[in-house]
Coordinates of C-alpha atoms in Angstrom, one line a residue:
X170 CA 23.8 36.3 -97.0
X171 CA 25.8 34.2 -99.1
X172 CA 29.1 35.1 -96.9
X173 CA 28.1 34.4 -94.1
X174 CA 27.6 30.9 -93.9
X175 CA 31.5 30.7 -94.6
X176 CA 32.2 33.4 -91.9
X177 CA 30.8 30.9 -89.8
X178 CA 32.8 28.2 -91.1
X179 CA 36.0 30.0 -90.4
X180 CA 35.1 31.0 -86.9
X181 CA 34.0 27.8 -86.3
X182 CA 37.5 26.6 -87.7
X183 CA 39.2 29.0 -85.2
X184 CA 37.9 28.5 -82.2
X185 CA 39.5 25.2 -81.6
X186 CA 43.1 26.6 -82.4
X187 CA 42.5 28.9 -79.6
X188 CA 41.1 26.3 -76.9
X189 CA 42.8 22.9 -77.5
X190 CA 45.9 24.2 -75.8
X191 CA 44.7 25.4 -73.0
X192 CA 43.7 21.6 -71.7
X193 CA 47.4 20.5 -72.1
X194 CA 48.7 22.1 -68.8
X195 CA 45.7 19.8 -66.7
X196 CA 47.6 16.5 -67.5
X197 CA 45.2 15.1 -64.7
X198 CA 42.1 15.9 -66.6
X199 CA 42.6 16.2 -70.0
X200 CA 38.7 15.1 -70.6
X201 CA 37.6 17.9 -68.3
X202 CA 35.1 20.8 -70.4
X203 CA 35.8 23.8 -70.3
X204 CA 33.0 24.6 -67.6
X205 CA 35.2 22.9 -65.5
X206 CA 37.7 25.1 -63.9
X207 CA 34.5 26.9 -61.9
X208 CA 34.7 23.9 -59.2
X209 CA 38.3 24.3 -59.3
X210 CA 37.5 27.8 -57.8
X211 CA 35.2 27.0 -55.3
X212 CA 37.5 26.6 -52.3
X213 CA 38.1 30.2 -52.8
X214 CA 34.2 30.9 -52.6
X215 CA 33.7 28.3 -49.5
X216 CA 35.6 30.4 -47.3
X217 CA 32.2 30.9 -44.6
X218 CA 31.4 27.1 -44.6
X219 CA 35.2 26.6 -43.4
X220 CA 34.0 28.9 -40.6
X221 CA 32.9 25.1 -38.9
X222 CA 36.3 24.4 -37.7
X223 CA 36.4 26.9 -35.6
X224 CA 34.2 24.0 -33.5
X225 CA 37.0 21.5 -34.5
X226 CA 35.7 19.7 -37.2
X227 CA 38.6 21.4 -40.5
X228 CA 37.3 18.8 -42.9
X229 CA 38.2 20.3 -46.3
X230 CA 41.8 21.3 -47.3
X231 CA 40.9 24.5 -47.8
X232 CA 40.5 25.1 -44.0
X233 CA 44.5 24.9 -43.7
X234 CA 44.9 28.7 -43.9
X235 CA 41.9 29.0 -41.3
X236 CA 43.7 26.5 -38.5
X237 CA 44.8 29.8 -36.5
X238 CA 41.6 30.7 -36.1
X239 CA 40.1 27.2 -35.5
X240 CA 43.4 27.4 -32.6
X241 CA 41.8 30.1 -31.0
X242 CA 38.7 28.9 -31.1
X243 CA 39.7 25.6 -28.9
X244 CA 41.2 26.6 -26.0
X245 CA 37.4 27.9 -24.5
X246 CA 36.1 24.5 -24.9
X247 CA 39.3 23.2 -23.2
X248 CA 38.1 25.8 -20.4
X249 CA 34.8 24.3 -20.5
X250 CA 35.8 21.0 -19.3
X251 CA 37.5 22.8 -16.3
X252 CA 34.7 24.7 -15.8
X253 CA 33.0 21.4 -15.3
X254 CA 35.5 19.9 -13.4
X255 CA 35.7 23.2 -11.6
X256 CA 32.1 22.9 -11.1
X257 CA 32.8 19.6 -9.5
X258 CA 35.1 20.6 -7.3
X259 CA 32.2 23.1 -6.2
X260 CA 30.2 20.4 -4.7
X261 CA 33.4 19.2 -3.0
X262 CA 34.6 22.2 -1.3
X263 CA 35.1 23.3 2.1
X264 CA 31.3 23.5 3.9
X265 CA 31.3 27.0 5.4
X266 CA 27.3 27.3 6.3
X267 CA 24.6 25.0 7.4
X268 CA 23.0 25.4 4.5
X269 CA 26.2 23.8 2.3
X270 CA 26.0 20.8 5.0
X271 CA 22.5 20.5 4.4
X272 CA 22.6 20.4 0.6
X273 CA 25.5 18.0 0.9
X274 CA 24.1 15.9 3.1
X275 CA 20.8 15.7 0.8
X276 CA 22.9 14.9 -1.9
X277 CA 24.8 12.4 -0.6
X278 CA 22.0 10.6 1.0
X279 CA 20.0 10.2 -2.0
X280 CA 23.4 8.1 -3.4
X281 CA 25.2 6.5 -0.4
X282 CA 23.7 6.6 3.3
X283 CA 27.5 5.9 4.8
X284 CA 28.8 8.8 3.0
X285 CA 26.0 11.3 3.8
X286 CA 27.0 9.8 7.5
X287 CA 30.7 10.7 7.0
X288 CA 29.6 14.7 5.8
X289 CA 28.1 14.9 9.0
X290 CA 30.7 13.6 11.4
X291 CA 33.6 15.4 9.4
X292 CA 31.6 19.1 9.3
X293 CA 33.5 22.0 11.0
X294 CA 32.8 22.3 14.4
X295 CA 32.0 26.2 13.7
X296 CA 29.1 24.7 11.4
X297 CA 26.4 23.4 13.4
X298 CA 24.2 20.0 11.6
X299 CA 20.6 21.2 10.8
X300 CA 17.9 19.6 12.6
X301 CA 16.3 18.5 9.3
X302 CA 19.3 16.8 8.4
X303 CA 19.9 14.6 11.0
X304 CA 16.2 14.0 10.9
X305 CA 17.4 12.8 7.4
X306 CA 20.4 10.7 8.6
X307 CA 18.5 9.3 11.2
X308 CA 15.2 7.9 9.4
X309 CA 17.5 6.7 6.4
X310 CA 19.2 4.5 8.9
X311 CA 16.3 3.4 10.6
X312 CA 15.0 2.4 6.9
X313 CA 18.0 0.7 5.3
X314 CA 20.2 0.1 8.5
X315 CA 19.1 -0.5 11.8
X316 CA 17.9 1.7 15.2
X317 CA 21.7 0.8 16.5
X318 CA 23.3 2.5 13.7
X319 CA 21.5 5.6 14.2
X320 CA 22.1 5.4 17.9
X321 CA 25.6 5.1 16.5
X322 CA 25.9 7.8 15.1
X323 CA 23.4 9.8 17.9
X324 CA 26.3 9.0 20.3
X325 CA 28.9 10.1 18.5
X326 CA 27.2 13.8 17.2
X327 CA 25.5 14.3 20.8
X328 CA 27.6 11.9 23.5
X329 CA 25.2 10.3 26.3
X330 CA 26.4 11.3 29.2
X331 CA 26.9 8.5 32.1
X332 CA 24.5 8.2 35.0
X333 CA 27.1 9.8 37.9
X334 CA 27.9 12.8 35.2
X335 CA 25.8 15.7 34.5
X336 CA 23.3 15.3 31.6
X337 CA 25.1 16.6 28.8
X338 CA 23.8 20.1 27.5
X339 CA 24.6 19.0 23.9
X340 CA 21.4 17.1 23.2
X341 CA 19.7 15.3 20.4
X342 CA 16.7 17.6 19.4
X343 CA 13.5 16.1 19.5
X344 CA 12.2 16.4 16.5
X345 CA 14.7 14.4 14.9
X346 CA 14.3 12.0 17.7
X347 CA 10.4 11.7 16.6
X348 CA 11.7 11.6 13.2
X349 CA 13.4 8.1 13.6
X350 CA 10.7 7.1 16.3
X351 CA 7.8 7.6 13.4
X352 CA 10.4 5.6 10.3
X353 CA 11.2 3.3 13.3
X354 CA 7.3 2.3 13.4
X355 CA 6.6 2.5 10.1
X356 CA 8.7 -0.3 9.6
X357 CA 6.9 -2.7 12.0
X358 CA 9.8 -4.5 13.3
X359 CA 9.0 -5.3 17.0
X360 CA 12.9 -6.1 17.5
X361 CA 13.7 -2.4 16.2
X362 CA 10.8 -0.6 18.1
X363 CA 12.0 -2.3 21.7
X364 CA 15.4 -1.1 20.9
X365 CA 14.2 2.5 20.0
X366 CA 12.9 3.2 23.6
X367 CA 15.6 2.9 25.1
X368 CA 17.2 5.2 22.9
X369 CA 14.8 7.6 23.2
X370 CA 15.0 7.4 26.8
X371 CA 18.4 8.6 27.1
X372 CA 18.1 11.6 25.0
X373 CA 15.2 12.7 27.2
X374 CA 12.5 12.2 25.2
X375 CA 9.4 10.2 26.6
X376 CA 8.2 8.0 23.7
X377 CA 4.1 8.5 23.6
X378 CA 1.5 5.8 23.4
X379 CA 2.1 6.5 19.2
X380 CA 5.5 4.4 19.7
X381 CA 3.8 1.9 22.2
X382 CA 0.9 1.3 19.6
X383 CA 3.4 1.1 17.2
X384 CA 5.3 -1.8 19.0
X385 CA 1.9 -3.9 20.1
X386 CA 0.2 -3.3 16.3
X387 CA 3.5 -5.3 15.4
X388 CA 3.2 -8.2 18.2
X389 CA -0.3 -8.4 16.5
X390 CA 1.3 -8.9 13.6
X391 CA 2.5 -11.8 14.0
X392 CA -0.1 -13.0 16.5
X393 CA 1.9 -12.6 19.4
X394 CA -0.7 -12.0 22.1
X395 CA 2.0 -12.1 25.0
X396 CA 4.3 -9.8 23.7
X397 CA 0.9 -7.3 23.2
X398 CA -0.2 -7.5 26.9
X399 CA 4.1 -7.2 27.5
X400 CA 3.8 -3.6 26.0
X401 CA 0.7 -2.9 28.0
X402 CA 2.6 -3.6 31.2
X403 CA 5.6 -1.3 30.2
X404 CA 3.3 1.4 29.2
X405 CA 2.1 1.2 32.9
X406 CA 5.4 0.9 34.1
X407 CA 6.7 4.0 32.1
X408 CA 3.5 6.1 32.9
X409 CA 2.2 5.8 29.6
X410 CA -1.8 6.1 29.5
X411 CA -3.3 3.5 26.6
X412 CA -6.0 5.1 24.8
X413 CA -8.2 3.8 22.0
X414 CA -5.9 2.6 20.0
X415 CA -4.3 0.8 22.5
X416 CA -7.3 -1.3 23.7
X417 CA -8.3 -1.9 20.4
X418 CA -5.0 -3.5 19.4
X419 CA -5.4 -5.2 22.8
X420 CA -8.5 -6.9 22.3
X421 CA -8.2 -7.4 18.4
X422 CA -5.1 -10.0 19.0
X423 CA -6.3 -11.3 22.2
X424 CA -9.4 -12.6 20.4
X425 CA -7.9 -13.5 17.1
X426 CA -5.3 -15.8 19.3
X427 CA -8.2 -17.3 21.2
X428 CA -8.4 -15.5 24.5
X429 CA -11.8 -13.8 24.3
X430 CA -12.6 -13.7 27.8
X431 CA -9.2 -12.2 28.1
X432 CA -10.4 -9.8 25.5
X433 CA -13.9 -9.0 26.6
X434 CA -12.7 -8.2 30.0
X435 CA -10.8 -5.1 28.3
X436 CA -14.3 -3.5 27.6
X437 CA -14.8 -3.0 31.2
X438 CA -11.2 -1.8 32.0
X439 CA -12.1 1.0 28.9
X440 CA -15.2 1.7 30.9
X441 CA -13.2 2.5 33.8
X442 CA -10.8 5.0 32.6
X443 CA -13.4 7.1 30.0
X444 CA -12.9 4.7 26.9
X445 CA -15.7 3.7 25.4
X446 CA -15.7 0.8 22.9
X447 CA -16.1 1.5 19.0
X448 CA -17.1 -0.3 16.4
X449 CA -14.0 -1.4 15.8
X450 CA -14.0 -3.1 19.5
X451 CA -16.9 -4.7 19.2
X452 CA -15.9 -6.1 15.2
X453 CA -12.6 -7.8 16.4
X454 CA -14.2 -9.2 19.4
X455 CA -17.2 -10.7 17.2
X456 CA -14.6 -12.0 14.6
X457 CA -12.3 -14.0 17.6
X458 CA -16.0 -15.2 18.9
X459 CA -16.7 -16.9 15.4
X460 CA -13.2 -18.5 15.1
X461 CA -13.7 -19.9 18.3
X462 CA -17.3 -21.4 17.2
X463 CA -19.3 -18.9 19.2
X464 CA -20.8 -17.4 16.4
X465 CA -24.6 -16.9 18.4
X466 CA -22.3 -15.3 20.5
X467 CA -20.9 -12.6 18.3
X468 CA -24.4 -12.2 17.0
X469 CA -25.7 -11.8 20.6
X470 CA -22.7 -8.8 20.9
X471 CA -24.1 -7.2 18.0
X472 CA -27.7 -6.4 20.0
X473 CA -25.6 -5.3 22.9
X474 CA -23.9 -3.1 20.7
X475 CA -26.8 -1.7 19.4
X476 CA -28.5 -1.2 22.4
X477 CA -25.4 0.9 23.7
X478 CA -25.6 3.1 20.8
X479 CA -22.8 2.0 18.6
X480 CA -23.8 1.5 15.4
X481 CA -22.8 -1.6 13.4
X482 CA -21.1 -1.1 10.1
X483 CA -20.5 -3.5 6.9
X484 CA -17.1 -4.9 8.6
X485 CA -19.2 -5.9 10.8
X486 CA -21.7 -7.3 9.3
X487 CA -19.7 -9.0 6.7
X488 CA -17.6 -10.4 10.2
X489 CA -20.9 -12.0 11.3
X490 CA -22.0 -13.2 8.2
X491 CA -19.3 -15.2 7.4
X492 CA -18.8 -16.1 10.7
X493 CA -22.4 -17.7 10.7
X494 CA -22.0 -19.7 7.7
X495 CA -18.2 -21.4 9.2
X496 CA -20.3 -22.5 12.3
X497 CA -23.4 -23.5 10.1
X498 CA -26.0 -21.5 11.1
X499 CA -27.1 -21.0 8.3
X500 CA -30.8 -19.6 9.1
X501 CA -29.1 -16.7 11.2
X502 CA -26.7 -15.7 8.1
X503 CA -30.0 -15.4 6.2
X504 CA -31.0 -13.4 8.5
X505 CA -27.9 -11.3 8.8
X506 CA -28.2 -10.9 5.1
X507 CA -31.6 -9.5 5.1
X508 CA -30.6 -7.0 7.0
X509 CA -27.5 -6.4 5.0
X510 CA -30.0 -6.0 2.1
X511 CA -32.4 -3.2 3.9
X512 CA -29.1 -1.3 4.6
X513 CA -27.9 -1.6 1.4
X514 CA -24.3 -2.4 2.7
X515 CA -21.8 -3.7 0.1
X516 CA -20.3 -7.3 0.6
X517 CA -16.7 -8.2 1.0
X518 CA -15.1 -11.2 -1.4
X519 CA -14.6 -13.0 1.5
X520 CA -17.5 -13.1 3.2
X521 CA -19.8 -13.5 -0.2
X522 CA -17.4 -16.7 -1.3
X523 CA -18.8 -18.3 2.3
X524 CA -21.7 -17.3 1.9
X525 CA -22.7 -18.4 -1.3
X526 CA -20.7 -21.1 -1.4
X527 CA -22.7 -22.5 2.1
X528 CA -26.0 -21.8 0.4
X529 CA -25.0 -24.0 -2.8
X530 CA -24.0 -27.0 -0.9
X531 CA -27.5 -26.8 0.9
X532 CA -29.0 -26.6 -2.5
X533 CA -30.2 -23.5 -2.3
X534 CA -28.5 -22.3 -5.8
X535 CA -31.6 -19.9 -6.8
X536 CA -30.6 -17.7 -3.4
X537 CA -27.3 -18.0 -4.6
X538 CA -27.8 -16.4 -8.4
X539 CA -29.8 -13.6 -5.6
X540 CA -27.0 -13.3 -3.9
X541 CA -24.7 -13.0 -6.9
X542 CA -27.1 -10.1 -8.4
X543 CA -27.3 -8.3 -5.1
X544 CA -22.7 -8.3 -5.5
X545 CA -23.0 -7.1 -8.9
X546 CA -25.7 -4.9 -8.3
X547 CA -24.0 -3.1 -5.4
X548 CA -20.8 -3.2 -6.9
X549 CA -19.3 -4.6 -3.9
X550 CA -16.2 -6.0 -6.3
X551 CA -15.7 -6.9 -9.8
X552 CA -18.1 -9.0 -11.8
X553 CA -15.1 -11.6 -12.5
X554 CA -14.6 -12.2 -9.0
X555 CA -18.3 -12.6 -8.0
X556 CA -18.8 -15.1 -11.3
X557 CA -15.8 -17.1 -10.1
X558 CA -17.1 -18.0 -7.2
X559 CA -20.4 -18.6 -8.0
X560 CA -19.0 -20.8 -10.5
X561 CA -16.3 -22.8 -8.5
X562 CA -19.4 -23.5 -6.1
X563 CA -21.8 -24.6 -9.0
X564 CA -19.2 -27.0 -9.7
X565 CA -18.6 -28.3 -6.8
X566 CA -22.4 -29.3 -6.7
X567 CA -22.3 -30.3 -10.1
X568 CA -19.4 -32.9 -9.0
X569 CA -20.9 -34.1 -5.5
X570 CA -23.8 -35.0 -8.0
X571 CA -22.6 -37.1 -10.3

């Protein structure tokens, strides 16, 4: 035991003979351990992480003997691009089918109406254009063009022939001729919808009392009570029978723009050719009755109504009501209301501002809080609108007051 503390000592006096020269040759790191050289080894062991640049990202030196192999690996993504651009030039090449029209024309449209336009005139001549398409072509350029562009390009894909020439055998089908007709009315224009029948006209299709309607709806638009008798008279003209719709539209702008006698008269030309007046007759006539300041009137119409065996309904009611309280009958509104009450109709915003706002400046404010619970109660509209009124009224009161 004695020895072996000094066996010790002398191996311990060894082992730096042995090591210190091994450091000299790393001049760059003479202060590097001896566990060091195991990170000098490591590019040998990273060889599977340097399998990344084969995507084309060779980060770490070591990669240089794997370049061929990241080389190889970059031509398919090359190929990829053109496979994209190749899949571009897909979508541009040559339409064969109408299906290839079609799903270009869809495309295109969706981007740039002109250049869905162009596919169309610039097809094949061996591929015919799908009826659905140039039902496409033709309400997009009623929508964002006009009806002379898509008589444009109706000219141009089935030619018009001239009055001395044969009708052309090459014509526009109808269903994408009732295609523009519907986007024409849709729109409301009464410009665009005078210029569609004549278009319609020389592709042979009749336009219906749909388009007609279409055309006096938007005279009543705009209160123009001339040009709604105007399409009447063409309806005539053209052979066109009005219908419901027709008479309603009639008599609704007649009345609104003054001419109620004018309007009335109407229910007995519906009479004569099977048409019955609606509630919806009845409700516009009553309503151009009160802006005239025949309000007993209207409310006379409403028992003739009745007794024919058309019931009223809350337009109508609400029509009368407020109707009542502009020509200050108050009494008969009451009335009205009561009624309104046993029904348990709801009340328009409109007619329930008149209303309550008539009873407050008569200083009847209690039937007004009634009238405010019956609104809530009902739910005929929000509580915040029935409290604003009820409020802009009390204060009105408050201020005539003081």
């Amino acid at each position: 035991m004695g020895k072996l503390p000094h066996a010790m000592r002398a191996a311990a006096a060894k082992i730096p003979v042995a090591i210190v020269p091994k450091p000299k040759p790393n001049a760059a790191s003479p202060s590097v351990p001896p566990p060091a050289p195991p990170p000098a080894r490591r590019p040998a062991n990273t060889a599977k992480p340097h399998r990344k640049p084969h995507k084309g990202s060779p980060k770490p030196p070591g990669a240089r003997d794997l370049a061929p192999a990241a080389t190889d690996a970059a031509p398919p993504a090359v190929q990829q691009g053109e496979g994209e651009g190749e899949g571009e030039g897909e979508e541009r090449k040559p339409i064969r089918t109408p299906a290839d029209l079609a799903a270009a024309i869809r495309a295109a449209a969706d981007a740039d109406i002109d250049a869905a336009v162009s596919l169309a005139l610039e097809a094949p001549p061996a591929v015919p254009l799908p009826t659905y398409s140039l039902a496409l072509l033709l309400r997009r350029l009623a929508v964002h063009r006009s009806v002379t562009a898509a008589r444009d390009l109706l000219n141009k894909l089935h030619p018009v022939a001239s009055p001395p020439d044969p009708p052309s055998p090459f014509t526009a089908p109808p269903g994408a001729l009732l295609a523009l007709a519907d986007a024409v009315c849709r729109r409301g224009d009464p410009r665009e919808i005078s210029r569609l029948l004549p278009v319609l006209a020389d592709h042979g299709v009749r336009a219906d009392a749909h388009v007609y309607n279409a055309l006096m709806k938007a005279h009543a638009g705009v209160s123009d009570a001339a040009g709604a008798l105007a399409v009447l008279r063409r309806m005539e003209r053209d052979g066109v029978q009005p219908d419901l719709v027709t008479y309603n539209t009639l008599v609704y702008t007649l009345a609104r723009g003054g001419m109620v006698a004018k309007a009335r008269a109407f229910l007995d030309t519906m009479a004569a050719q099977g048409l019955f007046p609606d509630v919806i007759t009845y409700t516009s006539l009553m309503n151009g009755m009160c802006i005239k300041g025949d309000a007993l009137g209207a409310l006379k119409l409403l028992g003739e109504m009745e007794a024919k065996g058309c019931q009223p309904n809350e337009r109508t009611y609400n029509t009368l009501l407020m109707g009542l309280c502009k020509n200050k009958k108050l009494d008969k509104a009451v009335e009205v209301y009561k009624s309104m009450v046993g029904a348990g109709m709801k009340m328009e915003a409109p007619a329930y501002a008149t209303f309550v706002r008539t009873l407050c400046r008569s200083g009847s404010v209690a039937d007004a809080y009634e009238v405010f619970d019956y609104a809530i109660e009902t739910k005929s509209f929000t509580e915040v609108t029935a409290y604003s009124e009820l409020e802009n009224s009390l204060k009105w009161l408050r201020k005539m007051k003081s």
